[in-house]
Amino acid sequence: MDAEALNERWRQHLASWAIPPDILEAAPTDPWGHSPARFAARTDRAVAEAEGPTLARVDEALPDGGTLLDVGAGAGAASLPLAERIGRLIAVDTSAAMLAELSLRAEKAGVPATTVEGSWPEVAERVGRADVAVAAHVVYNVPDLAAFFVALDDHVTGRVVIELPNRHPMSWMNLLWEHLHGVRRPVRPIAEDAVALAAALGFDVRVEEREAPIERFDTIEELAVSVCRRACLDPSRAGEVARTAMELGMWPVPRDRWVTLWWNHRGR
């Protein structure tokens, strides 16, 4: 299958994750929203415990004092652990609140940071070239993944590094969706689909996989609150959700598998 077909398949699989309109209309809060505070806590943990193949692949390709482009940066978990190596950080994210958290931490770490609010690759023309680009835990929000990958490669002189779960980050909830709403959620896309697309685009892709270094939730109460938001339920049903998760054998939630895929700029 060629890159165009693989990209269209990725797009269709992502579209199948849309929440049914009748359920979405009843949602008390945005089911797709993210907490800047939660992302900031993850960044602080990543800085304190810097490890893993994604950081290693960025680190080995980044010259001392080099420029790192972090796309879908959040609060900087994929970039700020390398603060001592970074001469300049360019952080792209759709959330101003996330970028504010990143800027605070970059300033504290002494990293010169430029933030760009918006979606990649729509804002790519506002970003100069970097030595290395990293995009962690963002591709499952990207319908046109081919354009996303190509724009990253076009904006580096060295390497592109991608990190993603081996399956859609909401997949762990599929059993609960079926139980609570009678809705069967999709299975794909998966990391293998992203790897196949990158290879079809002509990139010399290499892949590493590991168990996620963090638990998804610390308590079942935290799980229940998250499920209420993600599954468009009233928060008052958190107790019911917690009991259901226990009955279905969903606690504790198994750790994800995280995949790192990377390639050197094809001009090299």
mmCIF file of C-alpha atoms in Angstrom:
data_model
loop_
_atom_site.group_PDB
_atom_site.id
_atom_site.type_symbol
_atom_site.label_atom_id
_atom_site.label_comp_id
_atom_site.label_asym_id
_atom_site.label_seq_id
_atom_site.Cartn_x
_atom_site.Cartn_y
_atom_site.Cartn_z
ATOM 1 C CA MET A 1 0.000 0.000 0.000
ATOM 2 C CA ASP A 2 1.420 3.406 -0.967
ATOM 3 C CA ALA A 3 1.765 6.439 1.287
ATOM 4 C CA GLU A 4 -1.399 8.120 0.019
ATOM 5 C CA ALA A 5 -3.509 5.046 0.755
ATOM 6 C CA LEU A 6 -1.899 4.514 4.147
ATOM 7 C CA ASN A 7 -2.483 8.159 5.054
ATOM 8 C CA GLU A 8 -6.148 7.924 4.044
ATOM 9 C CA ARG A 9 -6.543 4.743 6.077
ATOM 10 C CA TRP A 10 -5.020 6.519 9.096
ATOM 11 C CA ARG A 11 -7.436 9.419 8.595
ATOM 12 C CA GLN A 12 -10.455 7.116 8.403
ATOM 13 C CA HIS A 13 -9.429 5.129 11.456
ATOM 14 C CA LEU A 14 -9.029 8.333 13.473
ATOM 15 C CA ALA A 15 -12.402 9.613 12.300
ATOM 16 C CA SER A 16 -14.005 6.431 13.643
ATOM 17 C CA TRP A 17 -13.080 7.608 17.154
ATOM 18 C CA ALA A 18 -15.593 10.451 16.945
ATOM 19 C CA ILE A 19 -18.060 10.325 19.830
ATOM 20 C CA PRO A 20 -21.660 9.681 18.713
ATOM 21 C CA PRO A 21 -23.451 13.056 18.467
ATOM 22 C CA ASP A 22 -26.229 12.214 20.933
ATOM 23 C CA ILE A 23 -23.672 11.256 23.597
ATOM 24 C CA LEU A 24 -21.463 14.246 22.874
ATOM 25 C CA GLU A 25 -24.391 16.672 23.141
ATOM 26 C CA ALA A 26 -25.064 15.426 26.678
ATOM 27 C CA ALA A 27 -21.446 15.881 27.799
ATOM 28 C CA PRO A 28 -21.152 18.199 30.829
ATOM 29 C CA THR A 29 -17.535 19.067 29.887
ATOM 30 C CA ASP A 30 -15.242 18.727 26.876
ATOM 31 C CA PRO A 31 -14.425 14.993 26.695
ATOM 32 C CA TRP A 32 -11.255 15.622 24.677
ATOM 33 C CA GLY A 33 -9.769 18.308 26.936
ATOM 34 C CA HIS A 34 -6.466 17.967 28.787
ATOM 35 C CA SER A 35 -5.371 19.368 32.130
ATOM 36 C CA PRO A 36 -2.326 21.665 31.965
ATOM 37 C CA ALA A 37 -1.652 20.874 35.631
ATOM 38 C CA ARG A 38 -1.554 17.136 34.898
ATOM 39 C CA PHE A 39 0.795 17.669 31.961
ATOM 40 C CA ALA A 40 2.982 19.947 34.074
ATOM 41 C CA ALA A 41 3.250 17.229 36.727
ATOM 42 C CA ARG A 42 4.306 14.740 34.047
ATOM 43 C CA THR A 43 6.973 17.149 32.845
ATOM 44 C CA ASP A 44 8.333 17.588 36.360
ATOM 45 C CA ARG A 45 8.494 13.811 36.724
ATOM 46 C CA ALA A 46 10.186 13.425 33.340
ATOM 47 C CA VAL A 47 12.801 16.027 34.282
ATOM 48 C CA ALA A 48 13.472 14.327 37.610
ATOM 49 C CA GLU A 49 13.689 10.857 36.047
ATOM 50 C CA ALA A 50 15.069 11.551 32.574
ATOM 51 C CA GLU A 51 15.310 8.237 30.733
ATOM 52 C CA GLY A 52 13.938 6.183 27.870
ATOM 53 C CA PRO A 53 14.561 5.676 24.159
ATOM 54 C CA THR A 54 12.855 8.890 23.008
ATOM 55 C CA LEU A 55 15.122 11.109 25.086
ATOM 56 C CA ALA A 56 18.120 8.970 24.114
ATOM 57 C CA ARG A 57 17.433 9.324 20.378
ATOM 58 C CA VAL A 58 16.992 13.084 20.707
ATOM 59 C CA ASP A 59 20.053 13.436 22.928
ATOM 60 C CA GLU A 60 22.419 11.553 20.634
ATOM 61 C CA ALA A 61 21.422 13.653 17.603
ATOM 62 C CA LEU A 62 21.287 17.072 19.280
ATOM 63 C CA PRO A 63 24.559 19.042 19.176
ATOM 64 C CA ASP A 64 25.552 20.811 22.390
ATOM 65 C CA GLY A 65 23.737 24.112 22.320
ATOM 66 C CA GLY A 66 21.606 22.955 19.395
ATOM 67 C CA THR A 67 18.044 23.869 18.494
ATOM 68 C CA LEU A 68 15.251 21.453 19.411
ATOM 69 C CA LEU A 69 11.767 21.662 17.919
ATOM 70 C CA ASP A 70 9.086 20.157 20.170
ATOM 71 C CA VAL A 71 5.745 19.749 18.373
ATOM 72 C CA GLY A 72 2.699 19.055 20.498
ATOM 73 C CA ALA A 73 4.989 20.092 23.305
ATOM 74 C CA GLY A 74 2.489 20.248 26.158
ATOM 75 C CA ALA A 75 4.443 21.342 29.211
ATOM 76 C CA GLY A 76 7.754 20.070 27.790
ATOM 77 C CA ALA A 77 8.054 16.469 28.983
ATOM 78 C CA ALA A 78 9.834 15.390 25.781
ATOM 79 C CA SER A 79 12.266 18.300 25.642
ATOM 80 C CA LEU A 80 13.009 19.910 29.014
ATOM 81 C CA PRO A 81 14.690 16.800 30.486
ATOM 82 C CA LEU A 82 17.520 17.697 28.061
ATOM 83 C CA ALA A 83 17.725 21.310 29.243
ATOM 84 C CA GLU A 84 21.494 21.215 29.705
ATOM 85 C CA ARG A 85 21.989 20.295 26.023
ATOM 86 C CA ILE A 86 19.510 22.716 24.458
ATOM 87 C CA GLY A 87 20.692 26.052 23.110
ATOM 88 C CA ARG A 88 17.237 26.996 21.885
ATOM 89 C CA LEU A 89 13.843 25.354 22.237
ATOM 90 C CA ILE A 90 10.988 25.952 19.804
ATOM 91 C CA ALA A 91 7.743 24.651 21.328
ATOM 92 C CA VAL A 92 4.560 24.260 19.296
ATOM 93 C CA ASP A 93 1.190 23.457 20.864
ATOM 94 C CA THR A 94 -2.476 24.296 20.347
ATOM 95 C CA SER A 95 -2.889 25.200 24.024
ATOM 96 C CA ALA A 96 -1.704 28.548 25.368
ATOM 97 C CA ALA A 97 -2.066 27.192 28.902
ATOM 98 C CA MET A 98 0.271 24.279 28.128
ATOM 99 C CA LEU A 99 2.815 26.606 26.564
ATOM 100 C CA ALA A 100 2.659 28.847 29.626
ATOM 101 C CA GLU A 101 3.562 25.873 31.829
ATOM 102 C CA LEU A 102 6.433 25.032 29.482
ATOM 103 C CA SER A 103 7.713 28.618 29.451
ATOM 104 C CA LEU A 104 7.820 28.737 33.247
ATOM 105 C CA ARG A 105 9.861 25.547 33.388
ATOM 106 C CA ALA A 106 12.136 26.535 30.521
ATOM 107 C CA GLU A 107 12.940 29.856 32.188
ATOM 108 C CA LYS A 108 13.682 28.103 35.460
ATOM 109 C CA ALA A 109 16.003 25.671 33.651
ATOM 110 C CA GLY A 110 17.726 28.458 31.754
ATOM 111 C CA VAL A 111 16.543 27.310 28.339
ATOM 112 C CA PRO A 112 15.788 30.035 25.771
ATOM 113 C CA ALA A 113 12.340 29.069 24.511
ATOM 114 C CA THR A 114 10.168 30.345 21.688
ATOM 115 C CA THR A 115 6.529 29.247 21.839
ATOM 116 C CA VAL A 116 4.222 28.977 18.842
ATOM 117 C CA GLU A 117 0.525 28.471 19.487
ATOM 118 C CA GLY A 118 -1.262 26.469 16.817
ATOM 119 C CA SER A 119 -1.503 23.142 15.013
ATOM 120 C CA TRP A 120 1.323 21.501 13.114
ATOM 121 C CA PRO A 121 1.904 21.721 10.184
ATOM 122 C CA GLU A 122 -0.385 24.753 9.816
ATOM 123 C CA VAL A 123 2.076 26.884 11.802
ATOM 124 C CA ALA A 124 5.209 25.345 10.273
ATOM 125 C CA GLU A 125 5.942 28.470 8.222
ATOM 126 C CA ARG A 126 6.393 30.356 11.500
ATOM 127 C CA VAL A 127 9.101 27.949 12.620
ATOM 128 C CA GLY A 128 12.708 27.976 11.469
ATOM 129 C CA ARG A 129 14.927 24.955 11.062
ATOM 130 C CA ALA A 130 16.065 22.946 14.056
ATOM 131 C CA ASP A 131 18.710 20.310 14.562
ATOM 132 C CA VAL A 132 16.215 17.786 15.925
ATOM 133 C CA ALA A 133 12.421 17.596 16.124
ATOM 134 C CA VAL A 134 10.460 15.600 18.682
ATOM 135 C CA ALA A 135 6.706 14.981 18.751
ATOM 136 C CA ALA A 136 5.537 12.938 21.726
ATOM 137 C CA HIS A 137 2.004 11.683 22.295
ATOM 138 C CA VAL A 138 0.399 13.852 19.658
ATOM 139 C CA VAL A 139 -0.020 11.837 16.434
ATOM 140 C CA TYR A 140 -3.343 10.286 17.482
ATOM 141 C CA ASN A 141 -4.709 13.833 17.167
ATOM 142 C CA VAL A 142 -3.383 14.251 13.609
ATOM 143 C CA PRO A 143 -5.679 13.273 10.708
ATOM 144 C CA ASP A 144 -3.174 14.114 7.948
ATOM 145 C CA LEU A 145 -0.221 12.264 9.378
ATOM 146 C CA ALA A 146 1.755 12.289 6.126
ATOM 147 C CA ALA A 147 1.803 16.094 6.014
ATOM 148 C CA PHE A 148 2.724 16.152 9.709
ATOM 149 C CA PHE A 149 5.713 13.844 9.167
ATOM 150 C CA VAL A 150 6.931 15.585 6.005
ATOM 151 C CA ALA A 151 6.777 19.027 7.634
ATOM 152 C CA LEU A 152 8.803 17.772 10.592
ATOM 153 C CA ASP A 153 11.446 16.358 8.258
ATOM 154 C CA ASP A 154 11.504 19.601 6.290
ATOM 155 C CA HIS A 155 12.265 21.570 9.458
ATOM 156 C CA VAL A 156 15.268 19.612 10.713
ATOM 157 C CA THR A 157 18.843 19.195 9.617
ATOM 158 C CA GLY A 158 19.345 16.116 11.779
ATOM 159 C CA ARG A 159 16.632 13.853 13.126
ATOM 160 C CA VAL A 160 12.901 13.413 13.727
ATOM 161 C CA VAL A 161 11.801 11.469 16.831
ATOM 162 C CA ILE A 162 8.191 10.431 17.442
ATOM 163 C CA GLU A 163 6.750 8.843 20.582
ATOM 164 C CA LEU A 164 3.268 7.338 20.791
ATOM 165 C CA PRO A 165 1.372 4.610 22.629
ATOM 166 C CA ASN A 166 1.179 1.349 20.717
ATOM 167 C CA ARG A 167 -2.591 1.844 20.486
ATOM 168 C CA HIS A 168 -4.968 4.787 20.691
ATOM 169 C CA PRO A 169 -4.634 6.428 24.140
ATOM 170 C CA MET A 170 -8.366 6.026 24.803
ATOM 171 C CA SER A 171 -8.375 2.310 23.947
ATOM 172 C CA TRP A 172 -8.113 1.292 27.583
ATOM 173 C CA MET A 173 -11.684 2.580 28.050
ATOM 174 C CA ASN A 174 -13.279 0.496 25.297
ATOM 175 C CA LEU A 175 -14.820 -2.060 27.639
ATOM 176 C CA LEU A 176 -16.321 0.687 29.788
ATOM 177 C CA TRP A 177 -17.775 2.449 26.742
ATOM 178 C CA GLU A 178 -19.531 -0.746 25.729
ATOM 179 C CA HIS A 179 -20.818 -1.325 29.254
ATOM 180 C CA LEU A 180 -21.930 2.256 29.987
ATOM 181 C CA HIS A 181 -23.162 3.338 26.557
ATOM 182 C CA GLY A 182 -23.548 0.151 24.515
ATOM 183 C CA VAL A 183 -21.027 1.598 22.055
ATOM 184 C CA ARG A 184 -18.178 -0.401 20.573
ATOM 185 C CA ARG A 185 -15.104 1.746 20.144
ATOM 186 C CA PRO A 186 -12.531 1.229 17.352
ATOM 187 C CA VAL A 187 -9.291 -0.708 17.559
ATOM 188 C CA ARG A 188 -7.156 1.181 15.026
ATOM 189 C CA PRO A 189 -5.108 3.173 14.274
ATOM 190 C CA ILE A 190 -2.140 1.699 16.107
ATOM 191 C CA ALA A 191 1.551 2.554 16.214
ATOM 192 C CA GLU A 192 2.290 0.012 13.501
ATOM 193 C CA ASP A 193 0.175 2.100 11.111
ATOM 194 C CA ALA A 194 2.247 5.213 11.811
ATOM 195 C CA VAL A 195 5.469 3.285 11.248
ATOM 196 C CA ALA A 196 4.189 1.876 7.944
ATOM 197 C CA LEU A 197 3.226 5.360 6.737
ATOM 198 C CA ALA A 198 6.592 6.880 7.659
ATOM 199 C CA ALA A 199 8.364 4.094 5.776
ATOM 200 C CA ALA A 200 6.112 4.529 2.737
ATOM 201 C CA LEU A 201 7.023 8.226 2.701
ATOM 202 C CA GLY A 202 10.636 7.190 2.153
ATOM 203 C CA PHE A 203 12.004 7.687 5.663
ATOM 204 C CA ASP A 204 14.487 5.158 7.021
ATOM 205 C CA VAL A 205 12.415 4.447 10.121
ATOM 206 C CA ARG A 206 13.742 2.709 13.196
ATOM 207 C CA VAL A 207 11.529 1.555 16.040
ATOM 208 C CA GLU A 208 11.916 0.879 19.745
ATOM 209 C CA GLU A 209 9.231 -0.105 22.246
ATOM 210 C CA ARG A 210 9.021 -0.211 26.023
ATOM 211 C CA GLU A 211 6.576 -0.311 28.894
ATOM 212 C CA ALA A 212 5.322 3.151 29.847
ATOM 213 C CA PRO A 213 7.341 4.510 32.777
ATOM 214 C CA ILE A 214 4.266 5.889 34.558
ATOM 215 C CA GLU A 215 0.938 4.533 35.739
ATOM 216 C CA ARG A 216 -2.098 5.910 33.969
ATOM 217 C CA PHE A 217 -3.831 6.585 37.306
ATOM 218 C CA ASP A 218 -2.692 6.561 40.908
ATOM 219 C CA THR A 219 -6.122 5.709 42.350
ATOM 220 C CA ILE A 220 -9.371 4.222 41.118
ATOM 221 C CA GLU A 221 -11.080 7.468 42.108
ATOM 222 C CA GLU A 222 -8.836 9.303 39.658
ATOM 223 C CA LEU A 223 -9.758 6.751 36.989
ATOM 224 C CA ALA A 224 -13.467 7.266 37.647
ATOM 225 C CA VAL A 225 -13.232 11.046 37.334
ATOM 226 C CA SER A 226 -11.376 10.672 34.036
ATOM 227 C CA VAL A 227 -13.890 8.183 32.650
ATOM 228 C CA CYS A 228 -16.789 10.488 33.506
ATOM 229 C CA ARG A 229 -15.174 13.251 31.493
ATOM 230 C CA ARG A 230 -14.000 11.111 28.564
ATOM 231 C CA ALA A 231 -17.256 9.143 28.302
ATOM 232 C CA CYS A 232 -19.474 12.241 28.612
ATOM 233 C CA LEU A 233 -20.975 11.219 31.960
ATOM 234 C CA ASP A 234 -22.118 13.413 34.810
ATOM 235 C CA PRO A 235 -19.396 13.555 37.498
ATOM 236 C CA SER A 236 -21.948 12.272 40.014
ATOM 237 C CA ARG A 237 -21.589 8.834 38.392
ATOM 238 C CA ALA A 238 -17.945 8.482 39.433
ATOM 239 C CA GLY A 239 -18.797 5.989 42.167
ATOM 240 C CA GLU A 240 -20.728 3.832 39.702
ATOM 241 C CA VAL A 241 -17.844 3.988 37.239
ATOM 242 C CA ALA A 242 -15.343 2.930 39.900
ATOM 243 C CA ARG A 243 -17.490 -0.056 40.906
ATOM 244 C CA THR A 244 -17.987 -1.045 37.274
ATOM 245 C CA ALA A 245 -14.272 -0.872 36.555
ATOM 246 C CA MET A 246 -13.593 -3.158 39.513
ATOM 247 C CA GLU A 247 -16.312 -5.606 38.432
ATOM 248 C CA LEU A 248 -14.889 -5.717 34.900
ATOM 249 C CA GLY A 249 -11.379 -6.400 36.194
ATOM 250 C CA MET A 250 -10.075 -3.094 34.881
ATOM 251 C CA TRP A 251 -8.239 -2.025 38.017
ATOM 252 C CA PRO A 252 -5.370 -1.562 38.187
ATOM 253 C CA VAL A 253 -5.077 -0.402 34.577
ATOM 254 C CA PRO A 254 -2.175 -2.171 32.834
ATOM 255 C CA ARG A 255 0.614 0.132 31.761
ATOM 256 C CA ASP A 256 0.718 1.188 28.132
ATOM 257 C CA ARG A 257 3.418 0.188 25.707
ATOM 258 C CA TRP A 258 5.168 3.266 24.286
ATOM 259 C CA VAL A 259 6.734 3.226 20.834
ATOM 260 C CA THR A 260 9.583 5.451 19.685
ATOM 261 C CA LEU A 261 10.061 5.791 15.953
ATOM 262 C CA TRP A 262 12.804 7.919 14.487
ATOM 263 C CA TRP A 263 14.662 8.688 11.314
ATOM 264 C CA ASN A 264 17.513 10.922 10.234
ATOM 265 C CA HIS A 265 16.652 13.757 7.861
ATOM 266 C CA ARG A 266 16.452 12.224 4.409
ATOM 267 C CA GLY A 267 18.815 14.838 3.014
ATOM 268 C CA ARG A 268 21.610 13.336 5.111
#
